[in-house]
Short mmCIF file of C-alpha atoms in Angstrom, two decimals:
data_model
loop_
_atom_site.label_atom_id
_atom_site.label_comp_id
_atom_site.label_asym_id
_atom_site.label_seq_id
_atom_site.Cartn_x
_atom_site.Cartn_y
_atom_site.Cartn_z
CA UNK A 754 51.61 -63.80 66.74
CA UNK A 755 54.19 -65.37 68.47
CA UNK A 756 53.62 -68.14 71.38
CA UNK A 757 55.16 -65.62 73.63
CA UNK A 758 51.85 -63.36 73.17
CA UNK A 759 49.48 -66.13 73.60
CA UNK A 760 50.66 -67.16 76.82
CA UNK A 761 50.89 -63.53 77.75
CA UNK A 762 47.35 -62.79 76.48
CA UNK A 763 48.43 -60.19 73.86
CA UNK A 764 47.24 -62.51 70.97
CA UNK A 765 43.44 -61.26 71.33
CA UNK A 766 44.32 -57.62 71.69
CA UNK A 767 46.60 -57.52 68.60
CA UNK A 768 43.98 -59.43 66.61
CA UNK A 769 41.52 -56.44 67.53
CA UNK A 770 43.74 -53.75 67.10
CA UNK A 771 44.07 -55.36 63.57
CA UNK A 772 40.86 -55.15 62.85
CA UNK A 773 40.27 -51.51 64.27
CA UNK A 774 43.12 -50.74 61.52
CA UNK A 775 41.48 -52.58 58.77
CA UNK A 776 37.75 -50.25 60.24
CA UNK A 777 39.69 -46.96 60.04
CA UNK A 778 41.38 -47.59 56.92
CA UNK A 779 37.83 -48.34 55.29
CA UNK A 780 36.30 -45.12 56.79
CA UNK A 781 39.19 -42.92 55.87
CA UNK A 782 38.83 -44.31 52.46
CA UNK A 783 35.11 -43.63 52.50
CA UNK A 784 35.93 -40.23 54.11
CA UNK A 785 37.84 -39.24 50.85
CA UNK A 786 35.42 -40.53 48.92
CA UNK A 787 32.90 -38.40 50.36
CA UNK A 788 34.80 -35.40 50.93
CA UNK A 789 35.26 -35.31 47.02
CA UNK A 790 31.39 -36.26 46.17
CA UNK A 791 31.50 -32.98 48.26
CA UNK A 792 33.68 -31.09 46.23
CA UNK A 793 32.24 -31.63 43.21
CA UNK A 794 28.55 -31.14 44.52
CA UNK A 795 29.81 -27.71 45.55
CA UNK A 796 31.27 -27.18 41.99
CA UNK A 797 28.43 -28.12 40.36
CA UNK A 798 26.40 -25.84 42.27
CA UNK A 799 28.49 -23.01 42.03
CA UNK A 800 28.57 -23.62 38.14
CA UNK A 801 24.73 -24.30 38.13
CA UNK A 802 24.70 -20.27 39.87
CA UNK A 803 26.60 -18.90 37.47
CA UNK A 804 24.48 -20.31 34.86
CA UNK A 805 21.39 -18.76 36.59
CA UNK A 806 23.15 -15.64 37.04
CA UNK A 807 23.60 -14.97 33.25
CA UNK A 808 19.93 -16.42 32.73
CA UNK A 809 18.66 -13.65 34.93
CA UNK A 810 20.78 -11.17 33.32
CA UNK A 811 20.17 -11.86 29.65
CA UNK A 812 16.15 -12.00 30.85
CA UNK A 813 16.62 -8.20 32.47
CA UNK A 814 18.03 -7.17 29.28
CA UNK A 815 15.49 -8.60 27.16
CA UNK A 816 12.32 -7.62 29.01
CA UNK A 817 14.27 -4.11 29.05
CA UNK A 818 14.49 -3.77 25.18
CA UNK A 819 10.87 -5.35 25.20
CA UNK A 820 9.65 -2.06 27.26
CA UNK A 821 11.62 0.61 25.15
CA UNK A 822 9.61 -1.18 22.06
CA UNK A 823 6.46 -1.28 24.00
CA UNK A 824 7.16 2.63 24.56
CA UNK A 825 7.82 3.22 21.06
CA UNK A 826 4.68 1.43 20.21
CA UNK A 827 2.91 3.37 22.05
CA UNK A 828 4.25 6.70 21.61
CA UNK A 829 4.32 6.69 17.94
CA UNK A 830 1.04 7.04 16.92
CA UNK A 831 -0.70 9.57 14.79
CA UNK A 832 -1.59 12.98 16.16
CA UNK A 833 -5.10 12.84 14.80
CA UNK A 834 -6.85 10.20 12.50
CA UNK A 835 -10.86 10.71 11.29
CA UNK A 836 -13.01 9.49 8.97
CA UNK A 837 -14.59 12.46 6.68
CA UNK A 838 -17.23 12.94 4.28
CA UNK A 839 -19.59 15.31 2.85
CA UNK A 840 -19.48 18.81 4.32
CA UNK A 841 -16.61 17.98 6.74
CA UNK A 842 -14.43 16.91 4.07
CA UNK A 843 -15.19 20.22 2.04
CA UNK A 844 -14.18 21.86 5.18
CA UNK A 845 -10.93 20.43 5.50
CA UNK A 846 -9.85 20.22 2.14
CA UNK A 847 -10.66 23.82 2.08
CA UNK A 848 -8.35 24.49 5.30
CA UNK A 849 -5.40 22.67 3.87
CA UNK A 850 -5.82 24.56 0.69
CA UNK A 851 -5.61 27.53 2.14
CA UNK A 852 -1.76 27.28 3.30
CA UNK A 853 0.27 29.49 2.04
CA UNK A 854 4.04 29.70 2.75
CA UNK A 855 7.76 30.65 1.21
CA UNK A 856 8.54 29.28 -2.16
CA UNK A 857 9.04 25.50 -2.35
CA UNK A 858 7.98 24.74 1.69
CA UNK A 859 5.27 22.96 1.02
CA UNK A 860 5.30 19.14 -0.17
CA UNK A 861 2.46 17.38 -1.95
CA UNK A 862 3.21 13.95 -2.90
CA UNK A 863 1.22 10.68 -3.86
CA UNK A 864 2.63 7.73 -1.38
CA UNK A 865 2.14 4.11 -2.95
CA UNK A 866 2.49 1.17 -0.40
CA UNK A 867 6.16 0.30 0.45
CA UNK A 868 7.31 3.48 -1.35
CA UNK A 869 8.01 6.72 0.42
CA UNK A 870 9.83 9.17 -0.95
CA UNK A 871 13.53 10.15 0.31
CA UNK A 872 13.09 13.67 1.12
CA UNK A 873 10.12 12.50 2.75
CA UNK A 874 11.32 10.09 4.67
CA UNK A 875 14.26 11.98 6.10
CA UNK A 876 11.68 15.51 7.01
CA UNK A 877 9.06 13.17 9.05
CA UNK A 878 12.14 10.56 10.42
CA UNK A 879 10.85 8.03 12.59
CA UNK A 880 7.07 8.72 11.97
CA UNK A 881 7.51 7.95 8.23
CA UNK A 882 6.33 4.69 9.55
CA UNK A 883 2.65 6.51 10.12
CA UNK A 884 3.08 7.38 5.99
CA UNK A 885 3.89 3.72 5.12
CA UNK A 886 0.77 2.35 7.19
CA UNK A 887 -1.63 4.86 5.56
CA UNK A 888 -0.42 4.59 1.83
CA UNK A 889 -1.90 4.50 -0.64
CA UNK A 890 -2.63 8.57 0.32
CA UNK A 891 -2.11 12.12 -0.78
CA UNK A 892 0.83 13.73 1.47
CA UNK A 893 0.89 17.66 2.68
CA UNK A 894 3.39 18.33 4.74
CA UNK A 895 5.87 21.46 5.27
CA UNK A 896 9.64 21.80 5.65
CA UNK A 897 8.99 22.83 9.25
CA UNK A 898 6.98 20.01 10.31
CA UNK A 899 3.86 22.37 11.46
CA UNK A 900 1.68 20.85 8.70
CA UNK A 901 1.82 16.92 8.18
CA UNK A 902 -1.03 15.14 7.11
CA UNK A 903 -2.28 12.05 4.67
CA UNK A 904 -5.47 11.77 3.31
CA UNK A 905 -6.80 8.74 1.33
CA UNK A 906 -8.67 9.78 -1.85
CA UNK A 907 -11.10 8.00 -3.24
CA UNK A 908 -9.83 7.91 -6.82
CA UNK A 909 -6.34 7.67 -5.69
CA UNK A 910 -4.94 10.91 -8.32
CA UNK A 911 -1.43 10.54 -9.53
CA UNK A 912 0.90 13.46 -8.19
CA UNK A 913 4.34 13.70 -8.48
CA UNK A 914 6.25 14.74 -5.62
CA UNK A 915 6.09 18.92 -5.65
CA UNK A 916 7.37 21.39 -3.16
CA UNK A 917 5.86 24.59 -3.90
CA UNK A 918 4.45 27.70 -1.82
CA UNK A 919 0.78 25.78 -1.00
CA UNK A 920 -0.74 22.35 -1.49
CA UNK A 921 -1.52 20.86 -4.64
CA UNK A 922 -4.87 19.98 -3.81
CA UNK A 923 -8.06 19.24 -5.85
CA UNK A 924 -11.48 19.27 -4.16
CA UNK A 925 -12.81 16.87 -6.94
CA UNK A 926 -10.08 13.80 -5.58
CA UNK A 927 -12.46 13.64 -2.45
CA UNK A 928 -16.06 14.82 -3.43
CA UNK A 929 -18.51 14.12 -6.54
CA UNK A 930 -17.72 16.41 -9.31
CA UNK A 931 -19.46 16.64 -12.35
CA UNK A 932 -20.95 13.84 -13.91
CA UNK A 933 -19.69 10.42 -13.33
CA UNK A 934 -21.33 6.71 -13.36
CA UNK A 935 -20.64 4.40 -9.90
CA UNK A 936 -21.44 0.82 -10.76
CA UNK A 937 -22.05 -1.36 -7.87
CA UNK A 938 -20.79 -5.05 -8.67
CA UNK A 939 -21.41 -8.22 -6.25
CA UNK A 940 -21.53 -11.57 -7.65
CA UNK A 941 -25.88 -11.39 -6.93
CA UNK A 942 -26.11 -7.97 -7.18
CA UNK A 943 -25.98 -4.81 -9.93
CA UNK A 944 -26.65 -1.29 -9.78
CA UNK A 945 -25.63 1.69 -11.70
CA UNK A 946 -26.19 5.17 -11.31
CA UNK A 947 -24.75 8.51 -12.77
CA UNK A 948 -24.65 11.35 -10.90
CA UNK A 949 -23.86 14.76 -11.38
CA UNK A 950 -21.92 16.22 -8.62
CA UNK A 951 -23.92 14.60 -5.51
CA UNK A 952 -27.25 14.32 -7.61
CA UNK A 953 -28.53 10.89 -9.09
CA UNK A 954 -29.68 11.25 -12.79
CA UNK A 955 -30.53 7.78 -13.65
CA UNK A 956 -30.05 4.95 -12.49
CA UNK A 957 -30.64 0.97 -13.53
CA UNK A 958 -30.31 -2.42 -11.13
CA UNK A 959 -31.07 -6.05 -10.71
CA UNK A 960 -30.44 -8.94 -9.13
CA UNK A 961 -29.53 -12.72 -10.31
CA UNK A 962 -29.99 -15.63 -9.16
CA UNK A 963 -26.91 -17.33 -8.14
CA UNK A 964 -26.53 -20.33 -6.02
CA UNK A 965 -25.62 -20.12 -2.58
CA UNK A 966 -23.49 -22.32 -0.21
CA UNK A 967 -23.18 -25.66 -0.97
CA UNK A 968 -25.17 -28.13 1.32
CA UNK A 969 -24.68 -31.68 1.45
CA UNK A 970 -27.08 -34.11 -0.49
CA UNK A 971 -28.04 -33.25 -4.21
CA UNK A 972 -25.71 -31.74 -6.05
CA UNK A 973 -22.03 -33.00 -5.57
CA UNK A 974 -19.34 -30.53 -4.98
CA UNK A 975 -17.92 -29.83 -7.98
CA UNK A 976 -20.77 -29.82 -10.07
CA UNK A 977 -22.48 -27.21 -7.51
CA UNK A 978 -19.60 -25.25 -7.72
CA UNK A 979 -19.54 -25.06 -12.10
CA UNK A 980 -23.15 -24.20 -11.61
CA UNK A 981 -22.47 -21.45 -9.27
CA UNK A 982 -19.24 -20.33 -11.41
CA UNK A 983 -21.75 -20.23 -14.58
CA UNK A 984 -24.63 -18.36 -13.28
CA UNK A 985 -21.81 -15.70 -11.43
CA UNK A 986 -19.82 -15.07 -14.82
CA UNK A 987 -23.75 -15.12 -16.58
CA UNK A 988 -24.18 -12.15 -14.13
CA UNK A 989 -21.06 -10.23 -14.54
CA UNK A 990 -21.41 -10.13 -18.27
CA UNK A 991 -24.94 -8.64 -17.72
CA UNK A 992 -23.58 -5.81 -15.55
CA UNK A 993 -20.70 -5.28 -17.68
CA UNK A 994 -23.27 -5.04 -20.98
CA UNK A 995 -25.38 -2.76 -18.78
CA UNK A 996 -22.54 -0.35 -18.33
CA UNK A 997 -21.45 -0.64 -21.85
CA UNK A 998 -24.30 0.72 -23.29
CA UNK A 999 -24.85 3.78 -21.16
CA UNK A 1000 -21.33 4.99 -20.30
CA UNK A 1001 -20.19 8.28 -22.50
CA UNK A 1002 -17.10 9.79 -21.60
CA UNK A 1003 -17.68 10.08 -18.18
CA UNK A 1004 -15.38 8.58 -15.22
CA UNK A 1005 -16.33 5.02 -14.11
CA UNK A 1006 -16.32 4.46 -10.77
CA UNK A 1007 -16.47 0.38 -9.95
CA UNK A 1008 -17.78 -0.58 -6.03
CA UNK A 1009 -18.72 -4.05 -4.33
CA UNK A 1010 -17.12 -7.80 -4.18
CA UNK A 1011 -13.16 -7.50 -4.63
CA UNK A 1012 -13.32 -10.53 -6.90
CA UNK A 1013 -16.77 -9.19 -9.05
CA UNK A 1014 -15.16 -6.13 -9.20
CA UNK A 1015 -11.46 -7.11 -10.44
CA UNK A 1016 -11.84 -8.32 -13.71
CA UNK A 1017 -14.33 -5.48 -14.95
CA UNK A 1018 -12.36 -2.74 -13.37
CA UNK A 1019 -9.63 -3.79 -15.93
CA UNK A 1020 -11.66 -4.83 -18.64
CA UNK A 1021 -13.97 -1.26 -18.69
CA UNK A 1022 -11.16 0.74 -17.75
CA UNK A 1023 -12.33 1.80 -14.58
CA UNK A 1024 -11.07 5.25 -12.78
CA UNK A 1025 -11.58 4.17 -9.51
CA UNK A 1026 -12.27 0.79 -7.85
CA UNK A 1027 -13.57 0.62 -3.87
CA UNK A 1028 -14.30 -2.64 -1.83
CA UNK A 1029 -17.47 -1.84 0.27
CA UNK A 1030 -19.79 -3.76 2.00
CA UNK A 1031 -23.64 -3.06 0.77
CA UNK A 1032 -26.58 -4.60 1.34
CA UNK A 1033 -30.01 -4.66 0.61
CA UNK A 1034 -32.11 -3.98 -2.55
CA UNK A 1035 -29.69 -2.68 -5.91
CA UNK A 1036 -31.06 0.83 -5.10
CA UNK A 1037 -30.53 0.96 -1.51
CA UNK A 1038 -27.10 -1.01 -1.70
CA UNK A 1039 -26.25 1.50 -3.90
CA UNK A 1040 -27.10 4.44 -2.31
CA UNK A 1041 -24.97 2.80 0.77
CA UNK A 1042 -22.11 2.16 -1.71
CA UNK A 1043 -21.90 5.62 -2.89
CA UNK A 1044 -21.36 7.04 0.71
CA UNK A 1045 -18.74 4.75 1.46
CA UNK A 1046 -16.90 5.16 -1.63
CA UNK A 1047 -16.73 9.13 -0.66
CA UNK A 1048 -15.31 8.57 2.29
CA UNK A 1049 -11.50 9.83 3.40
CA UNK A 1050 -9.40 8.58 6.04
CA UNK A 1051 -7.42 11.78 7.54
CA UNK A 1052 -4.45 10.96 9.41
CA UNK A 1053 -2.19 13.99 11.14
CA UNK A 1054 1.37 12.23 11.20
#
């Protein structure tokens, strides 16, 4: 700053101008920095909005697919499902057996779990899933799709896929027929009946002293289980001996607790087995078990 400026009184004004210019520069730099941050914020907000839009579109797509799946599940239901027994099953079987059509137009076949014949798959289309759910069963259907039923036979006969002019279905697959034995086996109860059709003509039954659930105190858990297992083995040996003592050439149907009948079924070459829930005295439990055994699930696909 020159001495002339000081004499003329311009020095303070120039100093203030310099300070203001410095402040202006700082404010300009702050403004530019703030503008840059705002640009970044706008870009970030735009990117976030694009992400939100994509997620909303994907959610809408998935909800549409879920709605279609739910709709398929709602519509893919059997046309009819009924648990039948006694006179009702005889009437149903007779009605199915009365069907007549052209040669090789009606199919009868055993369907095992996880195994649907290819021609049945193509015939039923998506409704073959209902057949898988019904297996093991006997299928009767026609090539026009008018008749399509699955029947759960108590004795599960093996029927190779057969196309004919009528169903290949026997009453004795669903109703008591001729002389046969029905043995009810639980871990602590045994009952055996010889039947001629629906009439019981002979009977033997007993209960065994088998320890119940283990409680704290007394025996250790391991010792308790060994004793209980031994009691169950003795009971099953007695049941096996009772069956062998009276069995002749008639069919043997084993019913009861799955674990109890599993080993006996193989050893005694049982003709059919079924898990049933039958309680009470041996004789009354046998009656309930026979009633449950000769029950059929009818599914109209």
